[in-house]
CSV table of C-alpha atoms in Angstrom, one decimal:
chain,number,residue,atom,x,y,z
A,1,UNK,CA,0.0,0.0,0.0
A,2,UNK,CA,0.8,3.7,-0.6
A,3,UNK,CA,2.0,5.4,2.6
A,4,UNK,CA,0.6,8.4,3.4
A,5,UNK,CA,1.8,11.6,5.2
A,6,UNK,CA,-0.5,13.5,7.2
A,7,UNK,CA,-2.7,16.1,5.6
A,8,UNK,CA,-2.8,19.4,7.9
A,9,UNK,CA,-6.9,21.3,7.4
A,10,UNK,CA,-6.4,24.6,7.5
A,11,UNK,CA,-10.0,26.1,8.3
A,12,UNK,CA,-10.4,29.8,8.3
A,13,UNK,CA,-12.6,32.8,7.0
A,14,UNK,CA,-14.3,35.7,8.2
A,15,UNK,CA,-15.9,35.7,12.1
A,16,UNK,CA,-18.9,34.2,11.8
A,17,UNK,CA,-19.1,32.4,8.4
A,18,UNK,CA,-19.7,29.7,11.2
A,19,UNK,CA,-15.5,27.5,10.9
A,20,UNK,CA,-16.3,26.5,14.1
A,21,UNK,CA,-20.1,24.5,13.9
A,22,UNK,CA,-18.7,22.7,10.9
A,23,UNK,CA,-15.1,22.0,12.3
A,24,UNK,CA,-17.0,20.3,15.0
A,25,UNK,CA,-19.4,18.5,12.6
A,26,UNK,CA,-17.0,17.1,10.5
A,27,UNK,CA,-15.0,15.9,14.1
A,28,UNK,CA,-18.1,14.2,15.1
A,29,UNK,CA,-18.5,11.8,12.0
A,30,UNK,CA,-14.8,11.7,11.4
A,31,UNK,CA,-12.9,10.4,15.0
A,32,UNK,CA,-9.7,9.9,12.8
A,33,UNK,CA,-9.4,13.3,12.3
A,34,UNK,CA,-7.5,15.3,15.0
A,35,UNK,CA,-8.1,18.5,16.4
A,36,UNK,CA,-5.3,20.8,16.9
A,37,UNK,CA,-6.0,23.0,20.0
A,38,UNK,CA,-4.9,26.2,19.7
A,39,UNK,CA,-3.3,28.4,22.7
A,40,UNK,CA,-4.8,31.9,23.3
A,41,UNK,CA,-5.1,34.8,26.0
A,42,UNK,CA,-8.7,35.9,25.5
A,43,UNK,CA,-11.5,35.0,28.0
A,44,UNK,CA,-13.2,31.7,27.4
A,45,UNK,CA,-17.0,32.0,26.1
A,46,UNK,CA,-20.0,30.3,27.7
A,47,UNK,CA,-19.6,27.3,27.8
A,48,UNK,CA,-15.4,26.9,26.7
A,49,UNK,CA,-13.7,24.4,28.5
A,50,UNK,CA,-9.8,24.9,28.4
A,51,UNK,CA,-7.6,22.1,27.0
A,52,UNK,CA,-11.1,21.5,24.4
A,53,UNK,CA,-11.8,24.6,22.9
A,54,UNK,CA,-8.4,26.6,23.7
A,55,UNK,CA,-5.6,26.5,26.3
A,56,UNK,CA,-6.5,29.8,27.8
A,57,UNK,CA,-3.3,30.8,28.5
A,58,UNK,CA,-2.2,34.2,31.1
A,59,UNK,CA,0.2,36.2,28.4
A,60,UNK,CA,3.6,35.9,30.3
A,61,UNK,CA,3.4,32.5,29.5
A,62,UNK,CA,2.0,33.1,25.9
A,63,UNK,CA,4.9,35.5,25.4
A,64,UNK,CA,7.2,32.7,27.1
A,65,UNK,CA,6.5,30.4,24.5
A,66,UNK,CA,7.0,32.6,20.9
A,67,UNK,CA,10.3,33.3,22.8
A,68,UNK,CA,10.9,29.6,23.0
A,69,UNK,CA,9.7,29.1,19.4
A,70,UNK,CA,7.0,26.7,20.0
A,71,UNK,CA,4.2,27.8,18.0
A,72,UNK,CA,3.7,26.9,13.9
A,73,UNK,CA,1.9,30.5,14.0
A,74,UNK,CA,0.8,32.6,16.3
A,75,UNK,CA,-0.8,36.4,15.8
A,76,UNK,CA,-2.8,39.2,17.7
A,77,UNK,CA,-6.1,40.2,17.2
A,78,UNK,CA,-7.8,43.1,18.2
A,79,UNK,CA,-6.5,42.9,22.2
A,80,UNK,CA,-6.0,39.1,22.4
A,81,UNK,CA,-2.5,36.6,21.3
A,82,UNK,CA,-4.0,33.4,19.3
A,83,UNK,CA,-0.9,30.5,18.8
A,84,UNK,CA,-0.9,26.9,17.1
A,85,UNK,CA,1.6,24.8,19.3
A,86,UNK,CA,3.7,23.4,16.5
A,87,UNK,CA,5.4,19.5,18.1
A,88,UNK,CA,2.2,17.7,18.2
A,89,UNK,CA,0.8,18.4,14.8
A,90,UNK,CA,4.3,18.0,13.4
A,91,UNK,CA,4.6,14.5,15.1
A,92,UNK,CA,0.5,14.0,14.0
A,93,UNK,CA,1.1,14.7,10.4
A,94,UNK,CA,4.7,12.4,10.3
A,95,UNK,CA,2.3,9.2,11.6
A,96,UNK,CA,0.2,9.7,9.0
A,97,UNK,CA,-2.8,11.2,11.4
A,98,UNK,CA,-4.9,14.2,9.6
A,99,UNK,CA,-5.1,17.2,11.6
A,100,UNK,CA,-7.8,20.7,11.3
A,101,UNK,CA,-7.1,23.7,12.6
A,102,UNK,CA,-9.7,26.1,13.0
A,103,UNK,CA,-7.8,29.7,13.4
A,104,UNK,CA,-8.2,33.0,12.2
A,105,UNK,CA,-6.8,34.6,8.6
A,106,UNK,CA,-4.0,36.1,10.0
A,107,UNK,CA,-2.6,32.9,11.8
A,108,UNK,CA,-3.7,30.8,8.2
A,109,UNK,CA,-0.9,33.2,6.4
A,110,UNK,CA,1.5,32.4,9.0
A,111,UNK,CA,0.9,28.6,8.1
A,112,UNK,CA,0.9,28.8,4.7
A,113,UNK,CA,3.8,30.3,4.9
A,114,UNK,CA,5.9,27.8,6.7
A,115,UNK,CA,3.6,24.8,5.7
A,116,UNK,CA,2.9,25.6,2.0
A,117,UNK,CA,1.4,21.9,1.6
A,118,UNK,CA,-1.8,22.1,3.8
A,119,UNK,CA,-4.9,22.6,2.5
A,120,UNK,CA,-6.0,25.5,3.2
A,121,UNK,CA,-10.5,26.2,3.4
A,122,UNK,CA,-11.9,29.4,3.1
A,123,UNK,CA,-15.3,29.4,5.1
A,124,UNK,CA,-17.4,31.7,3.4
A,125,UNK,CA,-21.3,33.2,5.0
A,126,UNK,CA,-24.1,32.6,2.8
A,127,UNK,CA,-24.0,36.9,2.4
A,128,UNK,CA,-22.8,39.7,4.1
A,129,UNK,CA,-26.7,39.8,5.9
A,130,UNK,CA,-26.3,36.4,7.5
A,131,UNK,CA,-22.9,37.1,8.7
A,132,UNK,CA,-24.2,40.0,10.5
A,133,UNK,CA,-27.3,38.3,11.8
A,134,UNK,CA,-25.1,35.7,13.1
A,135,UNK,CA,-22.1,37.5,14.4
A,136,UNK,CA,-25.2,39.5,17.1
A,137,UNK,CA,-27.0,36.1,17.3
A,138,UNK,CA,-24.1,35.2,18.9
A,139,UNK,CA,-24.2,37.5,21.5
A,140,UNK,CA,-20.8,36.9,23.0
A,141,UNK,CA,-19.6,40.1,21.6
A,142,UNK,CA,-19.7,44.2,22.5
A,143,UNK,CA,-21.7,46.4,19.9
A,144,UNK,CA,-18.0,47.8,19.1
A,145,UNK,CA,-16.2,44.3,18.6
A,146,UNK,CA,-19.4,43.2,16.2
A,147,UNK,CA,-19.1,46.9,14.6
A,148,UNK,CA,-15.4,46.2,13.9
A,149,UNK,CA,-15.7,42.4,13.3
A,150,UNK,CA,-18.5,43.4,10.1
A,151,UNK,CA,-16.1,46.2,8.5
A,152,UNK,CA,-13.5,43.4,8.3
A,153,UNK,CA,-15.7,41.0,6.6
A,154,UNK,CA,-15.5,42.0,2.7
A,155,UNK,CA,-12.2,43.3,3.0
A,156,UNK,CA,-11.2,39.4,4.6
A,157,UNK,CA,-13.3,37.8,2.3
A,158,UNK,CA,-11.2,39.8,-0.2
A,159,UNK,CA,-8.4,37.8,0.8
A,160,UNK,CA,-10.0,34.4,-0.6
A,161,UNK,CA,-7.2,34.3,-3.0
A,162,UNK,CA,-4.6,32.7,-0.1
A,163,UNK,CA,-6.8,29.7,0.1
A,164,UNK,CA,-7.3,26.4,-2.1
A,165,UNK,CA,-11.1,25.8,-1.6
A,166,UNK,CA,-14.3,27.5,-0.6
A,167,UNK,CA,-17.3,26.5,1.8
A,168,UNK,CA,-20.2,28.2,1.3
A,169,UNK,CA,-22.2,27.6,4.9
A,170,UNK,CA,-25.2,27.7,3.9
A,171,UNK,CA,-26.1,24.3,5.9
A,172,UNK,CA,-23.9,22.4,8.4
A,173,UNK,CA,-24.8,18.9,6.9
A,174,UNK,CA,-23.6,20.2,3.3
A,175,UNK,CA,-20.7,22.1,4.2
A,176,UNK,CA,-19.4,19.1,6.0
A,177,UNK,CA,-19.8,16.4,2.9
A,178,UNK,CA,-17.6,19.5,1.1
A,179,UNK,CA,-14.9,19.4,3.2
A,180,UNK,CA,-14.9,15.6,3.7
A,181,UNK,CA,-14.6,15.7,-0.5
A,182,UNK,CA,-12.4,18.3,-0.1
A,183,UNK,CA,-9.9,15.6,2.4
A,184,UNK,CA,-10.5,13.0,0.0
A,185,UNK,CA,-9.6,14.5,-3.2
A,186,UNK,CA,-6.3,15.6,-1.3
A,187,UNK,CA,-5.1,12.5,-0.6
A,188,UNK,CA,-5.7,11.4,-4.2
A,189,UNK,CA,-3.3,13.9,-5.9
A,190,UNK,CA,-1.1,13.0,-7.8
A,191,UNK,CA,1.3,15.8,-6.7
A,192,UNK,CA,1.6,14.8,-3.2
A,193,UNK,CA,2.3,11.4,-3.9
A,194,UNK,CA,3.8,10.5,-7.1
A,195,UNK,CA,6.7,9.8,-6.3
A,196,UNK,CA,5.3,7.2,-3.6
A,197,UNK,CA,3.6,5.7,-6.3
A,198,UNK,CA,6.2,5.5,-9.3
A,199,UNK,CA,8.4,3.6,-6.4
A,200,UNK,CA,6.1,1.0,-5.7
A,201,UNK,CA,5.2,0.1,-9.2
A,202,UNK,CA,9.1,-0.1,-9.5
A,203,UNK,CA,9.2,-2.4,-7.0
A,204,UNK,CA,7.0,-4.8,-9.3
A,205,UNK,CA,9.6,-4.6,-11.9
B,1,UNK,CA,-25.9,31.8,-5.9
B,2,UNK,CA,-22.7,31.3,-8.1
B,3,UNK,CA,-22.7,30.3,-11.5
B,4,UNK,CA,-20.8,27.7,-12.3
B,5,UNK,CA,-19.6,26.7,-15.4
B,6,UNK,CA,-19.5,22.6,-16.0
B,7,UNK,CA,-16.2,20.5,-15.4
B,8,UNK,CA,-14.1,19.1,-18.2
B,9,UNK,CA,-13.3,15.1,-16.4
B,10,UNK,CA,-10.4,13.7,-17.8
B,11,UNK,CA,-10.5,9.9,-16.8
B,12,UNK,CA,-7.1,8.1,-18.7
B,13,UNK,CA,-4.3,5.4,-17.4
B,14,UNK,CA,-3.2,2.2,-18.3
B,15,UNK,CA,-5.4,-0.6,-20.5
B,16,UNK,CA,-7.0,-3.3,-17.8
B,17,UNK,CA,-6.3,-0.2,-14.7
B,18,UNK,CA,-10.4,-0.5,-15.1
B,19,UNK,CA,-11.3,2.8,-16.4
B,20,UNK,CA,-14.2,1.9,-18.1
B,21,UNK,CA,-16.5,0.2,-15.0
B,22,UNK,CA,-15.5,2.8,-12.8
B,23,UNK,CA,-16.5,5.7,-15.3
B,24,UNK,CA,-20.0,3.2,-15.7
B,25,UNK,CA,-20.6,3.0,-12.3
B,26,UNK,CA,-19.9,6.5,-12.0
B,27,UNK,CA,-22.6,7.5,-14.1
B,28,UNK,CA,-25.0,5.3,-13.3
B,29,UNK,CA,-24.8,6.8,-9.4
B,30,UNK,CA,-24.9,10.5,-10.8
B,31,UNK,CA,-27.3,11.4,-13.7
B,32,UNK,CA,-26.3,14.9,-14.1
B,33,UNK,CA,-22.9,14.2,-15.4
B,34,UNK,CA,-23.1,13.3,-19.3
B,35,UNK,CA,-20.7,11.0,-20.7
B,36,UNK,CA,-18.9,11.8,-23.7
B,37,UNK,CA,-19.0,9.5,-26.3
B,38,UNK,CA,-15.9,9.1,-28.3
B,39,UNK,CA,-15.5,8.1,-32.9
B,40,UNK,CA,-12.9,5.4,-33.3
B,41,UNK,CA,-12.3,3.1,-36.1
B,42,UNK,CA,-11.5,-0.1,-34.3
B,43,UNK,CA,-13.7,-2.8,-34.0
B,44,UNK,CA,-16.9,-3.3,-31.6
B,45,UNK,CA,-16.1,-5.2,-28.9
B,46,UNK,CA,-19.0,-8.1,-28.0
B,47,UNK,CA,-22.0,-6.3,-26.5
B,48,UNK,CA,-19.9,-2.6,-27.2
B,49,UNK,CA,-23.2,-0.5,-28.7
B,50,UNK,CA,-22.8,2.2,-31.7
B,51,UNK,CA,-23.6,5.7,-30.3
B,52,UNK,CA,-23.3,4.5,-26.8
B,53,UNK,CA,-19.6,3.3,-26.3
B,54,UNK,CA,-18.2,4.6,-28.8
B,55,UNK,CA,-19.3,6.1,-32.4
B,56,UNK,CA,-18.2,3.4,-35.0
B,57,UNK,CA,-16.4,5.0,-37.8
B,58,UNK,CA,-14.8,4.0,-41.0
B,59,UNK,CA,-11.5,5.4,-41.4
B,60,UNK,CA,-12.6,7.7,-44.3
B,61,UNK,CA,-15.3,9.1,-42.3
B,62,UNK,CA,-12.6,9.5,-39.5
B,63,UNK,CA,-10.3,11.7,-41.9
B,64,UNK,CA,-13.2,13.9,-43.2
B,65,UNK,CA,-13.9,14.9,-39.4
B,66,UNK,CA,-10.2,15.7,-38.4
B,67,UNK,CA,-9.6,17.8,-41.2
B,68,UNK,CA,-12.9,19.9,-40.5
B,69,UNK,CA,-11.4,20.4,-37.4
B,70,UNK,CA,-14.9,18.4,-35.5
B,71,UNK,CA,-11.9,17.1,-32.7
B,72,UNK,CA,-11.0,17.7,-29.5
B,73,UNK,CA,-8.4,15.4,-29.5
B,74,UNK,CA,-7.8,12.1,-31.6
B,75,UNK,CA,-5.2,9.8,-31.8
B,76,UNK,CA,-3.5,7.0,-33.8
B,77,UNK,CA,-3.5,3.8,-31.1
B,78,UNK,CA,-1.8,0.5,-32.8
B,79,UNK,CA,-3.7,0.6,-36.0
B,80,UNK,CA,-7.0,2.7,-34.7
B,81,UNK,CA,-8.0,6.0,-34.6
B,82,UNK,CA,-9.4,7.8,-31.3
B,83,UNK,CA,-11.3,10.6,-31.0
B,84,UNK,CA,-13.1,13.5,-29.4
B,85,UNK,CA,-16.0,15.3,-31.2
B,86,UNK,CA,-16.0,18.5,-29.9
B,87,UNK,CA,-19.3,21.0,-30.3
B,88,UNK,CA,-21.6,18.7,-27.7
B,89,UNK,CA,-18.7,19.0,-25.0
B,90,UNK,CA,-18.0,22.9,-25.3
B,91,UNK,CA,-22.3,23.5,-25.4
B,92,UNK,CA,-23.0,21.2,-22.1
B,93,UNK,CA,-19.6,22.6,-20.2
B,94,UNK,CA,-21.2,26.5,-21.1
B,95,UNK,CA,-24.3,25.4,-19.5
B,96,UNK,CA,-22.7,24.2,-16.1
B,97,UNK,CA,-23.1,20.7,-17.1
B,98,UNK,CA,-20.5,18.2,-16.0
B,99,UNK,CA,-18.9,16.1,-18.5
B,100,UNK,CA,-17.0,13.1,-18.4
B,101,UNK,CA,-14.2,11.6,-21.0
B,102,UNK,CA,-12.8,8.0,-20.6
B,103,UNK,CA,-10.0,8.2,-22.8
B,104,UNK,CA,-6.8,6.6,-24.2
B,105,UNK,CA,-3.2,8.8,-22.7
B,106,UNK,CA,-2.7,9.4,-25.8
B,107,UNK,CA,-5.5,12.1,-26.5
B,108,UNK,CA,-5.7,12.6,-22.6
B,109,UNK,CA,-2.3,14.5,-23.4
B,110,UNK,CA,-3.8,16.4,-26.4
B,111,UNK,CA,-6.8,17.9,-24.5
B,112,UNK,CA,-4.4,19.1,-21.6
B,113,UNK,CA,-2.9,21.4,-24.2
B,114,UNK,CA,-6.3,22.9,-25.6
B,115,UNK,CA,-8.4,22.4,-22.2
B,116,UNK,CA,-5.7,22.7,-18.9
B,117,UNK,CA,-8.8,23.3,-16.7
B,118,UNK,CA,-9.9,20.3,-17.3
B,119,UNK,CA,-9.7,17.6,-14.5
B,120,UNK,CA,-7.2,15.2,-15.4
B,121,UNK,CA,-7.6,11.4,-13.3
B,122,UNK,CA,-5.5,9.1,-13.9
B,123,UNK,CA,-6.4,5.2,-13.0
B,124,UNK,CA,-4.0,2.8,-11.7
B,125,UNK,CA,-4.2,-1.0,-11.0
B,126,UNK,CA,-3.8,-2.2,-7.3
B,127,UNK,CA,-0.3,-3.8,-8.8
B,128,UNK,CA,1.5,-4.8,-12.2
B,129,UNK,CA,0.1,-8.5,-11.8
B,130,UNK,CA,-3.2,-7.5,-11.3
B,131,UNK,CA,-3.3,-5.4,-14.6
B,132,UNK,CA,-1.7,-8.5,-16.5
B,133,UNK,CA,-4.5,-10.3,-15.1
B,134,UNK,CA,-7.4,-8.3,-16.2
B,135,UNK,CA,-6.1,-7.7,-19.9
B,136,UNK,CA,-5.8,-11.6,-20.3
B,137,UNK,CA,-9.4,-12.2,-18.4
B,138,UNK,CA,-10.8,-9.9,-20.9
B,139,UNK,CA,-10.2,-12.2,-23.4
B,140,UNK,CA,-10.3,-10.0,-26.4
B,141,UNK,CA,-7.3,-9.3,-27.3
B,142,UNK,CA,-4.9,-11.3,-28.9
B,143,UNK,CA,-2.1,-12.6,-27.4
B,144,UNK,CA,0.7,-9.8,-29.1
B,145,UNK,CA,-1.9,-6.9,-28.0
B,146,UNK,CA,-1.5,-8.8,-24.4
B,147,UNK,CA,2.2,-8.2,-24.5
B,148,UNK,CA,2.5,-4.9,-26.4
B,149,UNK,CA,-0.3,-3.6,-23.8
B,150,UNK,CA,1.5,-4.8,-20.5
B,151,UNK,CA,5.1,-4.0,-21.4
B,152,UNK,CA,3.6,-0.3,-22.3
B,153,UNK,CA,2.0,-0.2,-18.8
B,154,UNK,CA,4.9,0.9,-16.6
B,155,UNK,CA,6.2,3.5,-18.5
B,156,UNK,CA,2.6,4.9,-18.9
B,157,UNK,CA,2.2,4.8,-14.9
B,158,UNK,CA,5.3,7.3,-15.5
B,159,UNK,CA,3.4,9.4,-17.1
B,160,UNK,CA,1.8,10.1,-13.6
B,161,UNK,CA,2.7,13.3,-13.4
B,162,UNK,CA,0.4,15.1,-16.1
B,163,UNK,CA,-2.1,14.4,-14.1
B,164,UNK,CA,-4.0,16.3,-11.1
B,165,UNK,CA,-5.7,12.6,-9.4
B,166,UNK,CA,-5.5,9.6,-9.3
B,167,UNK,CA,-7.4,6.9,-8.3
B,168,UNK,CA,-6.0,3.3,-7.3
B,169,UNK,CA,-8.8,1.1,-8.4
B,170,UNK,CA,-8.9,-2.0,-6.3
B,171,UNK,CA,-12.8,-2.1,-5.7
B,172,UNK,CA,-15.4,-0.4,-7.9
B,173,UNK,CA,-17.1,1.5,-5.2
B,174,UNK,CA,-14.0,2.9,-3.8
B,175,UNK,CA,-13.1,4.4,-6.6
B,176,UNK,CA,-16.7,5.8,-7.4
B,177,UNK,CA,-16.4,7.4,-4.0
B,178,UNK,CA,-13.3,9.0,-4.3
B,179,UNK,CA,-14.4,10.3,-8.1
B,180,UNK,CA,-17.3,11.3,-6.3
B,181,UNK,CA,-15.2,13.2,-3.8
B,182,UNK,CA,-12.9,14.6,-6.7
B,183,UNK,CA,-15.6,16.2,-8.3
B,184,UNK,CA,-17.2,17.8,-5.3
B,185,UNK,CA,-13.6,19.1,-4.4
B,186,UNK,CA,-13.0,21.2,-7.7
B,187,UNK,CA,-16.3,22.6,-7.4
B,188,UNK,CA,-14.9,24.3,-4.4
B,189,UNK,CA,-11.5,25.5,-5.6
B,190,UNK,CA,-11.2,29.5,-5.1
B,191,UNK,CA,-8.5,29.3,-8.3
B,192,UNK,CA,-12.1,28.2,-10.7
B,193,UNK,CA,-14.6,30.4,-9.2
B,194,UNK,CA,-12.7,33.2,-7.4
B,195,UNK,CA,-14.0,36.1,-9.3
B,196,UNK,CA,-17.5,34.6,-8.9
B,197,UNK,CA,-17.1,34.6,-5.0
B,198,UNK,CA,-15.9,38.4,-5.3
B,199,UNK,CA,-18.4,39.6,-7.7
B,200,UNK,CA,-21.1,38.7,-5.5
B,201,UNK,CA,-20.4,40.1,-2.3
B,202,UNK,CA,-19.2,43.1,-4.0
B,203,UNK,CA,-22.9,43.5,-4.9
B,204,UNK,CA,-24.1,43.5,-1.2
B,205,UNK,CA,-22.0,46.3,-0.2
């Protein structure tokens, strides 16, 4: 058989477009998927547990560990430090294990950068409406932070050309089968694993 | 919602890699794809049906076409012509129809150069053995075609690499699945449909 590295999910796209419901869709039907947990400094929401949704961290000890070089990414946004730890998905990936990461745009460049060969998903709202209905829906945020979160949202969405697919969230169940066609059709390139596959047919020789 | 136009499927590889069930079974499962029928002046093979395998030409017939320019692609294979006829393919594409090709490597090649955003699959036998196998169980080739057709096969698994997919076909529905998934995948690529995406939330604002 083919052996197969790791493919690392990069999920991102404008607050709200909804990464997070269909991230945790696509965990629930797929358990060989890993989660990657991400490290930040901002409050847990109703309802976070840390360790699940983030390591809430204090930011001395954030700061303590970009000094030590252990994130893949890590970035501010608006008052808060978001960060990727980088050894387990490294060792994750190596074992062949597929790992998502559900993280904001400006952490997604960070990782493109360094890790040019994930796959990297654009969550996009159905329209500029929804996003808005959902980002107050929410209710998690100040009228300023939803004010400032909307402004961003066509000028983010702008940024679409980073990415290697789309989701349009229009409905979890949908979204989901994308981005399970979307890991599929990965592991089927030919560029990833050619050279995997010229050597075993060599072997046959 | 965003127009799409209709994907180009490209679906090439070795004789006896079992192109030909799995493009079937394929299209039996999905009846919005349309198959594309190819001309070719080789001989009908038992149950093969004019106008639904392939179109049954004489070679004089064949000639008239390619010098009109009516191809997409064709191609000389041992002592046959191949072809594409192109008008019905370019209409149903237009119209955001999905079409399918099953197709020798040979004009595979040729409609790379005239259609590169066309998805290109490329079908591979579980092993060497197993392709020998399949050619001989077909039982309708002689037993020089056998040879000339096997000792061709690993250089065209070479050949790999002008390809996007590819699918190892060990069991029918497998392969459906992960042509299923392929499809599904490039209808969410940002590089086909990026201007699409931009266009219409540019109108909301």
């Amino acid at each position: 058989m083919l052996k197969k590295k790791g493919l690392l999910l990069v999920v991102s796209g404008p607050s709200g477009a909804g990464k997070g419901t269909i991230c945790k869709e696509l965990l629930n039907k797929n358990h060989d998927i890993k989660l990657s947990v991400s490290a930040t400094t901002r409050k847990p929401r109703n309802g976070e547990v840390d360790g699940v949704n983030y390591f809430f961290l204090e930011k001395e000890k954030f700061q303590t560990m970009i000094n030590n070089g252990e994130f893949l990414e890590y970035a501010q946004i608006y008052d808060n430090f978001y960060g990727t730890p980088k050894a387990a998905i490294i060792e994750s990936l190596e074992n062949g294990q597929d790992v998502i990461l559900e993280i904001e745009m400006q952490g997604a460049k960070q990782i493109k950068d360094v890790y040019p060969e994930g796959v990297f998903i654009f969550v996009l709202p159905p329209s500029l409406e929804e996003l808005k209905n959902r980002i107050v829906g929410r209710g998690t945020e100040t009228e300023e932070e939803i004010h400032k979160r909307f402004s961003c949202a066509f000028e983010e969405i702008n940024k679409i050309s980073d990415y290697d697919y789309f989701v349009v969230n229009k409905d979890v169940n949908t979204s989901v089968k994308e981005l399970e066609s979307i890991i599929l059709a990965e592991k089927n390139k030919v560029n990833r694993y050619k050279n995997n596959i010229i050597a075993k047919f060599k072997e046959e020789l």
